[in-house]
CSV table of C-alpha atoms and ligand atoms in Angstrom, one decimal:
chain,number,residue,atom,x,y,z
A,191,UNK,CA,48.3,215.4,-84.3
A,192,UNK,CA,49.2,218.5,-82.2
A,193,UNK,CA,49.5,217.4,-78.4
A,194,UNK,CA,47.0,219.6,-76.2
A,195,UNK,CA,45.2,218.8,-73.3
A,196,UNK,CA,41.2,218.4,-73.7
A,197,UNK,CA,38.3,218.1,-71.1
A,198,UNK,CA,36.9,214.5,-71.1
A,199,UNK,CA,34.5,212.4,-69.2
A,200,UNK,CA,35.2,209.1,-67.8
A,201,UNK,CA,32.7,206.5,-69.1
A,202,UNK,CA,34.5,203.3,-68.5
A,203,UNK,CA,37.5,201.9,-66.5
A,204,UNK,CA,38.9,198.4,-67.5
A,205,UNK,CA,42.2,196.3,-66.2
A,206,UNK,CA,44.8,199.3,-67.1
A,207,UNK,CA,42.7,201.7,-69.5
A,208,UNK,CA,40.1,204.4,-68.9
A,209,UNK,CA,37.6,205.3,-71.9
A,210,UNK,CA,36.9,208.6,-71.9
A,211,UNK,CA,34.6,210.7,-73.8
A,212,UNK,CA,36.1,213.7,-75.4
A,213,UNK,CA,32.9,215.5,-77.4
A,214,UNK,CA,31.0,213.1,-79.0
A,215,UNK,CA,34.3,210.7,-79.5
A,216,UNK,CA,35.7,207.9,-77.2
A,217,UNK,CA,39.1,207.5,-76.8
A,218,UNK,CA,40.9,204.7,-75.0
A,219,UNK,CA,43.2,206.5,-72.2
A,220,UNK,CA,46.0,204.7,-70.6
A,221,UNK,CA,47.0,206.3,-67.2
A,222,UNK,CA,50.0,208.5,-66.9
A,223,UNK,CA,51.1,210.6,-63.7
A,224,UNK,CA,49.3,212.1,-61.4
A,225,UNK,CA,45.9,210.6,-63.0
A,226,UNK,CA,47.3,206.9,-61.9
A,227,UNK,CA,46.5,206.7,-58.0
A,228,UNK,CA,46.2,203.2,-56.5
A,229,UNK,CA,44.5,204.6,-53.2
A,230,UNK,CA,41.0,203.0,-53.3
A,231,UNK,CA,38.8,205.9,-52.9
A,232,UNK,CA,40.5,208.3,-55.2
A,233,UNK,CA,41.0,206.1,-57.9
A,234,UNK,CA,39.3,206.9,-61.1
A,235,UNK,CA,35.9,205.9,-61.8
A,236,UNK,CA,33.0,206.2,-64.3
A,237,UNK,CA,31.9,209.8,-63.8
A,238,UNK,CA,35.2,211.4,-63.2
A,239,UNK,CA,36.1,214.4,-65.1
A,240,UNK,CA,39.3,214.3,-66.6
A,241,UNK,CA,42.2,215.7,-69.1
A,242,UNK,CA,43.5,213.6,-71.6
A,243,UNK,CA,46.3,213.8,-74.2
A,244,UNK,CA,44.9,212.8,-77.6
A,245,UNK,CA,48.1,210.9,-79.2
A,246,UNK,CA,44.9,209.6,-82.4
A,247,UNK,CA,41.5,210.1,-82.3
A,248,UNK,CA,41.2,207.2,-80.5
A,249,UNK,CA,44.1,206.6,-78.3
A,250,UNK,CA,45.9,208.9,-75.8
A,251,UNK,CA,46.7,209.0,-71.9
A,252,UNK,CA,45.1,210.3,-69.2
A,253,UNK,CA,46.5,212.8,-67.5
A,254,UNK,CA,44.3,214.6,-64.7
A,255,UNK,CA,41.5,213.6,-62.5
A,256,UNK,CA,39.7,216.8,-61.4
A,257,UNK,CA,37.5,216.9,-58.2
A,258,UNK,CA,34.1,215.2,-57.6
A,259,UNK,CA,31.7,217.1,-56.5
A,260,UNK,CA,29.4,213.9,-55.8
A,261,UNK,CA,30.3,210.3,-55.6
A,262,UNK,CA,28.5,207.0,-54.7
A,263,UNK,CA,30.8,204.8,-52.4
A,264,UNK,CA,30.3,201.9,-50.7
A,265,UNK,CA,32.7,199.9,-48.1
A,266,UNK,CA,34.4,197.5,-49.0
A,267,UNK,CA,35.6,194.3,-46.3
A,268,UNK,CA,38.1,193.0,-48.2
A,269,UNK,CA,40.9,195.4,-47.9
A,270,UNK,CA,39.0,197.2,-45.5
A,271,UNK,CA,38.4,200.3,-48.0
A,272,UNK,CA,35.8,202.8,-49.0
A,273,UNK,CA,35.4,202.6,-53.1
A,274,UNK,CA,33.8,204.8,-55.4
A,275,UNK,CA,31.7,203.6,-57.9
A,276,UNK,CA,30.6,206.6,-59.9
A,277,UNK,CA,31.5,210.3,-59.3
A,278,UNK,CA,29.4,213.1,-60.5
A,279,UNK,CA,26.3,211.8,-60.2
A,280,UNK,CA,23.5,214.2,-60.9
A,281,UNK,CA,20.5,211.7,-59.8
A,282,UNK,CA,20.7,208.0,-58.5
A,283,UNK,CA,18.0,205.8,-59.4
A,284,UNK,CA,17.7,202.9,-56.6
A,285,UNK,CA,15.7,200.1,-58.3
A,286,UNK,CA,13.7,198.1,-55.9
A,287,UNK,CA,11.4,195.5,-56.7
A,288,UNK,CA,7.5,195.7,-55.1
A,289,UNK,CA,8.3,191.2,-55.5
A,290,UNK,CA,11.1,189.2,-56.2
A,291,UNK,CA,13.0,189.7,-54.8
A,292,UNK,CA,11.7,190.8,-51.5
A,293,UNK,CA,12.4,194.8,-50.5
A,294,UNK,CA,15.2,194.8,-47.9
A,295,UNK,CA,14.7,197.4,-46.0
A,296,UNK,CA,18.4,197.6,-44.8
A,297,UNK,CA,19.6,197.3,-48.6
A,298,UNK,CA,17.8,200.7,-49.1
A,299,UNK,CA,18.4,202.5,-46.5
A,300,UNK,CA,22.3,201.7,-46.8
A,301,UNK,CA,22.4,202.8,-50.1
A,302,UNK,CA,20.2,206.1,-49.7
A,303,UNK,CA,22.5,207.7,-46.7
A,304,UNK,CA,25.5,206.6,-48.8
A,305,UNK,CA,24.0,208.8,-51.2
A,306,UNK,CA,23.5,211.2,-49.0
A,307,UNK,CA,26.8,210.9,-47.7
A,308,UNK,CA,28.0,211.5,-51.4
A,309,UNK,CA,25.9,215.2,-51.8
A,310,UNK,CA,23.9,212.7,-54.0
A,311,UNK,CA,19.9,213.0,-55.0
A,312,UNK,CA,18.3,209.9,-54.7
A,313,UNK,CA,14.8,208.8,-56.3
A,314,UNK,CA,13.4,205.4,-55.5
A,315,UNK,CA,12.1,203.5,-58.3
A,316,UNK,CA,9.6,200.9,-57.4
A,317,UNK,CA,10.2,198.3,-60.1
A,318,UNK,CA,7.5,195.0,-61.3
A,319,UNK,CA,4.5,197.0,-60.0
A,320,UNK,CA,2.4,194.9,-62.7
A,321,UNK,CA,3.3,192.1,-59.8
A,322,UNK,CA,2.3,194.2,-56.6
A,323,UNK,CA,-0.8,193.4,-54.9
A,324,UNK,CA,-3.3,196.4,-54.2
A,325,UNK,CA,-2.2,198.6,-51.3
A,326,UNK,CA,1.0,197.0,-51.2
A,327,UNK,CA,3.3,199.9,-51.3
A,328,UNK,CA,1.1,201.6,-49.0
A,329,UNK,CA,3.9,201.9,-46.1
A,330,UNK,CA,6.6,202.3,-48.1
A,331,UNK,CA,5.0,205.5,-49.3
A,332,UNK,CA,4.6,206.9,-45.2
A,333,UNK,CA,8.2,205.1,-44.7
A,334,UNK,CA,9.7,207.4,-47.7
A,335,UNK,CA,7.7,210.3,-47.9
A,336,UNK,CA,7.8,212.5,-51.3
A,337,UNK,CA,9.4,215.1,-49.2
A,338,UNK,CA,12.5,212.9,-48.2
A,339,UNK,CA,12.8,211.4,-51.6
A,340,UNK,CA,10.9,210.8,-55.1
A,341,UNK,CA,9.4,207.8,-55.7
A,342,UNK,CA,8.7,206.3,-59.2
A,343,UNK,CA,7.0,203.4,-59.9
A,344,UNK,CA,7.6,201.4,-63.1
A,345,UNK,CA,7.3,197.9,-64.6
A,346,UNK,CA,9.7,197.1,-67.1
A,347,UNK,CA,7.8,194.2,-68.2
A,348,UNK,CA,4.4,196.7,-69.5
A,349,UNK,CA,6.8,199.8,-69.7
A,350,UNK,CA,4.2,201.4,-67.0
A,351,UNK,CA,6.2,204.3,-65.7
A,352,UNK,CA,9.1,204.2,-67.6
A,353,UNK,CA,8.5,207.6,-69.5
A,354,UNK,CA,8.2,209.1,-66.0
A,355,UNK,CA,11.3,207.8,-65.4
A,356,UNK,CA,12.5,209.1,-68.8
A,357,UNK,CA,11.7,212.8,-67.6
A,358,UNK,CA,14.1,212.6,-64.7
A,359,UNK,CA,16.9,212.1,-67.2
A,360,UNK,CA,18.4,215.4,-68.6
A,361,UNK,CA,21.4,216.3,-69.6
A,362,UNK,CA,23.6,215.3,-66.6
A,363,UNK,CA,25.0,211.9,-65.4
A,364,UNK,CA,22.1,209.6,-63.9
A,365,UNK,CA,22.9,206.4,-62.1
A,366,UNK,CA,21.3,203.2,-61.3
A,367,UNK,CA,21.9,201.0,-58.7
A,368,UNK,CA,20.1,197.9,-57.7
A,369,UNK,CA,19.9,194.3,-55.8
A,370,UNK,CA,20.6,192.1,-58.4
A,371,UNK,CA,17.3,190.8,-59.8
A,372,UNK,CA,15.6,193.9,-59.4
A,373,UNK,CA,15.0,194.5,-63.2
A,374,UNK,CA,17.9,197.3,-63.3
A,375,UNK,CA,19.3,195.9,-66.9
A,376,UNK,CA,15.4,195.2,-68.2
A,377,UNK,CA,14.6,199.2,-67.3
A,378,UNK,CA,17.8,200.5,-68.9
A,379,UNK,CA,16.9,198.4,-71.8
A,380,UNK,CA,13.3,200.0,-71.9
A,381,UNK,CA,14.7,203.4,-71.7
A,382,UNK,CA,17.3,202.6,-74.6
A,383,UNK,CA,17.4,199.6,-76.4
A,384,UNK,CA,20.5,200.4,-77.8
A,385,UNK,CA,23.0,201.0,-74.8
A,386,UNK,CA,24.5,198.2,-75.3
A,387,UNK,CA,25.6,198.9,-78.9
A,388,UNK,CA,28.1,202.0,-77.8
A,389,UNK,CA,30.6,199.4,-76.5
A,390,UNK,CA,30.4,197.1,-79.2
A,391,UNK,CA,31.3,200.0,-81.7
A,392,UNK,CA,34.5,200.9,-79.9
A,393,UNK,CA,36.0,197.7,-79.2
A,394,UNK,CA,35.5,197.2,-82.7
A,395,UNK,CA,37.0,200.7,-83.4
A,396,UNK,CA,40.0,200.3,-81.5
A,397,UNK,CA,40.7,196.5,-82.3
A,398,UNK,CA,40.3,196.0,-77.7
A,399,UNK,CA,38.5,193.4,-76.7
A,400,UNK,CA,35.4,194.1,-74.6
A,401,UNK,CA,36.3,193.0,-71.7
A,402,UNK,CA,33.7,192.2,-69.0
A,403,UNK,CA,33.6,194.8,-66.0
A,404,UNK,CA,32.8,194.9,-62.4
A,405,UNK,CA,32.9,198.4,-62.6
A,406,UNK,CA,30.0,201.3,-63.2
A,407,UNK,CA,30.1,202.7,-66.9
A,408,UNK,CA,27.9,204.9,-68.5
A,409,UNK,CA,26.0,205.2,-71.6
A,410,UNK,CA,25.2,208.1,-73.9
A,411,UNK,CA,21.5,208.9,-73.2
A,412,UNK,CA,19.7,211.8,-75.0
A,413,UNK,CA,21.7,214.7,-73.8
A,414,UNK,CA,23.2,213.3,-70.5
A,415,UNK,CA,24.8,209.8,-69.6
A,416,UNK,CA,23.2,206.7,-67.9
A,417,UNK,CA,24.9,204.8,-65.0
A,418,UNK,CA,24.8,201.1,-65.0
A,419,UNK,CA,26.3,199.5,-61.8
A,420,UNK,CA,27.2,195.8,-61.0
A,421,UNK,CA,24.0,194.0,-59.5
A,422,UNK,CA,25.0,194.2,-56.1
A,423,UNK,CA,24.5,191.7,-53.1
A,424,UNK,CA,25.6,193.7,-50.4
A,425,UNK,CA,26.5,197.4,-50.4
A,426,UNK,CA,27.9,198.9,-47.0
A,427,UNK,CA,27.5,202.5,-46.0
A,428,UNK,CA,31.1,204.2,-46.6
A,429,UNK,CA,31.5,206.7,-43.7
A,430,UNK,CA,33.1,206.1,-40.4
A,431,UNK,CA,32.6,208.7,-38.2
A,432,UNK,CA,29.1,207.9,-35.9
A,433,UNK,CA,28.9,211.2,-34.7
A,434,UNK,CA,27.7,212.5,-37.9
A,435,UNK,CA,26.0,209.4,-39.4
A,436,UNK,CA,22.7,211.4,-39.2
A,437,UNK,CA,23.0,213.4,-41.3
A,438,UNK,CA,22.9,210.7,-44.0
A,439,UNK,CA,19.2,210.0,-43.0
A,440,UNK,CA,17.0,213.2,-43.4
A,441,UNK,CA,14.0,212.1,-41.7
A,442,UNK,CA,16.2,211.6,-38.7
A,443,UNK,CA,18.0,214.5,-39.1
A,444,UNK,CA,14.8,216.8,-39.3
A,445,UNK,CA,14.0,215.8,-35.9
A,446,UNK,CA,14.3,218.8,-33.4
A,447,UNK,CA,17.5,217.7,-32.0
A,448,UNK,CA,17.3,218.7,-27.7
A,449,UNK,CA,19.4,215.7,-26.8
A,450,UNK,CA,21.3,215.5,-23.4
A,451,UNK,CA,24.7,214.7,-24.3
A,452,UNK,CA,26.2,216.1,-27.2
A,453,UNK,CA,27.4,214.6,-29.3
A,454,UNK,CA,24.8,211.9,-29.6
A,455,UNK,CA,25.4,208.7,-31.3
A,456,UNK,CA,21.3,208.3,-31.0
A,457,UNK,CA,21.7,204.9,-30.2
A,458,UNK,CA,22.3,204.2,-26.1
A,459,UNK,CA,21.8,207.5,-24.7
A,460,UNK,CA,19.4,208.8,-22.4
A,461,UNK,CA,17.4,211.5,-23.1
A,462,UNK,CA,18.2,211.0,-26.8
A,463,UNK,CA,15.7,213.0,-28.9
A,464,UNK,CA,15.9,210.6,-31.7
A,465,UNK,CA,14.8,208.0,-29.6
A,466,UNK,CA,12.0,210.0,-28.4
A,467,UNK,CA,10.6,210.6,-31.6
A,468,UNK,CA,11.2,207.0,-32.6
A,469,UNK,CA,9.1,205.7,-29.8
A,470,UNK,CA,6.6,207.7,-30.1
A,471,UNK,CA,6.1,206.7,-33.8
A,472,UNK,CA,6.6,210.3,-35.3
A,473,UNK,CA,9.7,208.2,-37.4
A,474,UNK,CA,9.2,204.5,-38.8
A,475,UNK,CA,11.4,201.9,-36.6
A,476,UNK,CA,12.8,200.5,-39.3
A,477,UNK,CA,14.5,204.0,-40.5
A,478,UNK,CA,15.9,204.1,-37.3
A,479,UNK,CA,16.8,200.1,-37.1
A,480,UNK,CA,18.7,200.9,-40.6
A,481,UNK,CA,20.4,203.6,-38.8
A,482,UNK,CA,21.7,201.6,-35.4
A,483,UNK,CA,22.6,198.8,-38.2
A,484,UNK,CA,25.0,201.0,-40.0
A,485,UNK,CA,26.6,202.7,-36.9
A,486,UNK,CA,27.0,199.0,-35.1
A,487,UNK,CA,28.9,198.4,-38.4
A,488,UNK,CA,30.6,201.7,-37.8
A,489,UNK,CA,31.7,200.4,-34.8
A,490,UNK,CA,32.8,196.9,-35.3
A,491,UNK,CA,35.1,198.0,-38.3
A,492,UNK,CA,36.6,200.6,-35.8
A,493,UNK,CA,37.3,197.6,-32.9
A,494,UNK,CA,38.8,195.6,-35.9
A,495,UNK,CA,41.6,198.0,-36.7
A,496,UNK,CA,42.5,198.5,-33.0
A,497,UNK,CA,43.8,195.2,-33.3
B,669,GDP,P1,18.8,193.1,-62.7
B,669,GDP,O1,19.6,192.0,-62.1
B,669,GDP,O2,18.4,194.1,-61.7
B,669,GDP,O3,19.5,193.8,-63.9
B,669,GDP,O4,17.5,192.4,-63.2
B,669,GDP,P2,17.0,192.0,-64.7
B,669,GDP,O5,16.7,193.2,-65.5
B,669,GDP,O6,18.0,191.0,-65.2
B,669,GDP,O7,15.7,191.3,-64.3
B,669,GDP,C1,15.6,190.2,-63.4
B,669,GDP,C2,14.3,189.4,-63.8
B,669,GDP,O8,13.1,190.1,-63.5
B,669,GDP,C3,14.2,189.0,-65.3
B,669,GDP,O9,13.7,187.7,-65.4
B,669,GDP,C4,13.2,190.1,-65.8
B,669,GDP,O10,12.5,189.6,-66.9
B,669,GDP,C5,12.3,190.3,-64.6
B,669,GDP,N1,11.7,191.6,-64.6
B,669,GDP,C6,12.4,192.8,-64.7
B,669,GDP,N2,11.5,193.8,-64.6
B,669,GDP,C7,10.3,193.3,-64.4
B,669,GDP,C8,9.0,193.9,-64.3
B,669,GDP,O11,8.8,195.1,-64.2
B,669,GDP,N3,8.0,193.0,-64.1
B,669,GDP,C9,8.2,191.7,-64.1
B,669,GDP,N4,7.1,190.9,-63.9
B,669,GDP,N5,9.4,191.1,-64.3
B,669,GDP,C10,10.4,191.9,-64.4
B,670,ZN,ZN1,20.5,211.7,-29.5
């Protein structure tokens, strides 16, 4: 087979190998170069765009990670790190449940400003609405207006909503991401019964094992590709500069900013704008409680490395 390089994009990344998609073929890529970084946040990840060199139809090496121009992140404690889990996303979908479990407030807003953070459109989709009680979304609807971001809601158990969902999904890259227990996995499966069978196929293909992943892969899906992440139990905003945070949170953001000092962390200083608004209820407390959460984090992680 003649050597060339070919376009591909990342739909899997296990122990040593990265599967990439190369037209409608997957081809099991081991890392070569300048593709094989260790450095957390640049390593590859489902969503990357890459070159390969095809040594069979299904085996070659991966050459080239190109630039992202979007990426989920998340911080990580343990090796105090940021970490991509998908690049290139075209929409995330953050699952949330209207019960069981519970919304977290803090979960969300965490996850939509490290969205935000990663030039990423997020939707909510409100998940087991055959379970919510009348008018129980009612705040949640004034907390995230339709003009900060969309709102879906679906039940996976009566498929209610799930076409909806189906319509935000063309042909780019579309990522969910949820607390575990949300119902993530049940609504992939109502959208495609069959994801799980693309896997199967090319571990069979290539005689690999499937191994089982901790990572974000993505699944053909009509024209574009479907993001499934880890159920996750705690996801920490990735950035660490608090004099920008608020940008990540567009309600926030939107306020006329005429604070004293500048900058303004938003949080302790007098004649803070923000804090105007916030007291006199023209943003919801919580939005700005998920905000001084993140930048105390901000802060603590900052204190740690001193020492
Ligand atoms: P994941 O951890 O987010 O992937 O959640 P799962 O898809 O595994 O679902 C967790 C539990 O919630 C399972 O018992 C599902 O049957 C249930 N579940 C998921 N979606 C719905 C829904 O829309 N309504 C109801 N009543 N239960 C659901
Ligand atoms: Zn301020």
């Amino acid at each position: 087979m003649q050597e060339r390089l070919e376009n591909g994009l990342v739909v899997r990344v296990t122990g040593g190998e990265v599967w990439v998609r190369v037209g409608s073929e997957t081809v099991a890529c081991s890392q070569r170069g300048r593709s094989r970084v260790r450095e957390s946040a640049l390593a590859v990840v489902a969503g990357d765009r890459v070159t390969v060199l095809r040594e069979s139809a299904a085996v070659g090496s991966l050459e080239e990670v190109l630039p992202r121009t979007s990426w989920l992140s998340r911080y990580i404690e343990r090796g105090s790190t940021e970490r991509v889990v998908v690049a290139n996303i075209d929409r995330l979908f953050v699952v949330v449940a209207a019960v069981d479990p519970p919304l977290h407030a803090g979960f969300l807003d965490r996850v939509l400003a490290s969205a935000e953070w990663g030039h990423i459109r997020a939707c909510i989709v409100f998940n087991k609405m055959d379970l919510a009680g009348p008018g129980q979304l009612d705040d949640l609807r004034v907390t995230y207006a339709p003009s900060l971001y969309e709102l879906i809601e679906t039940s996976a158990e009566s498929g209610r909503g799930v076409d909806e969902l189906a319509t935000r999904i063309e042909n780019g890259v579309y990522a969910f991401v949820g607390e575990s227990g949300v119902g993530k996995s049940s609504l992939l499966n109502r959208l495609d019964p069959e994801l799980d069978l693309v896997v199967d196929e090319l571990s069979e293909r290539t005689g690999r094992g499937r191994h089982t992943t901790t990572n974000a892969q993505l699944f053909p899906f009509r024209d574009g590709f479907l993001a499934d992440t880890p159920g996750m139990q705690t996801f920490s905003f990735p950035g660490t500069d608090v004099n920008t945070l608020i940008e990540c949170f567009p309600d926030l953001r939107h306020i006329e900013r005429t604070c004293r000092y500048n900058p303004c962390t938003h949080s302790h200083e007098p004649g803070c704008a923000v804090k105007a608004a916030v007291e006199a209820q023209r943003v919801p407390q919580s939005r700005y409680q998920s905000y001084l959460d993140i930048l105390a984090g901000i802060r603590e992680r900052a204190k740690k490395k001193q020492w």
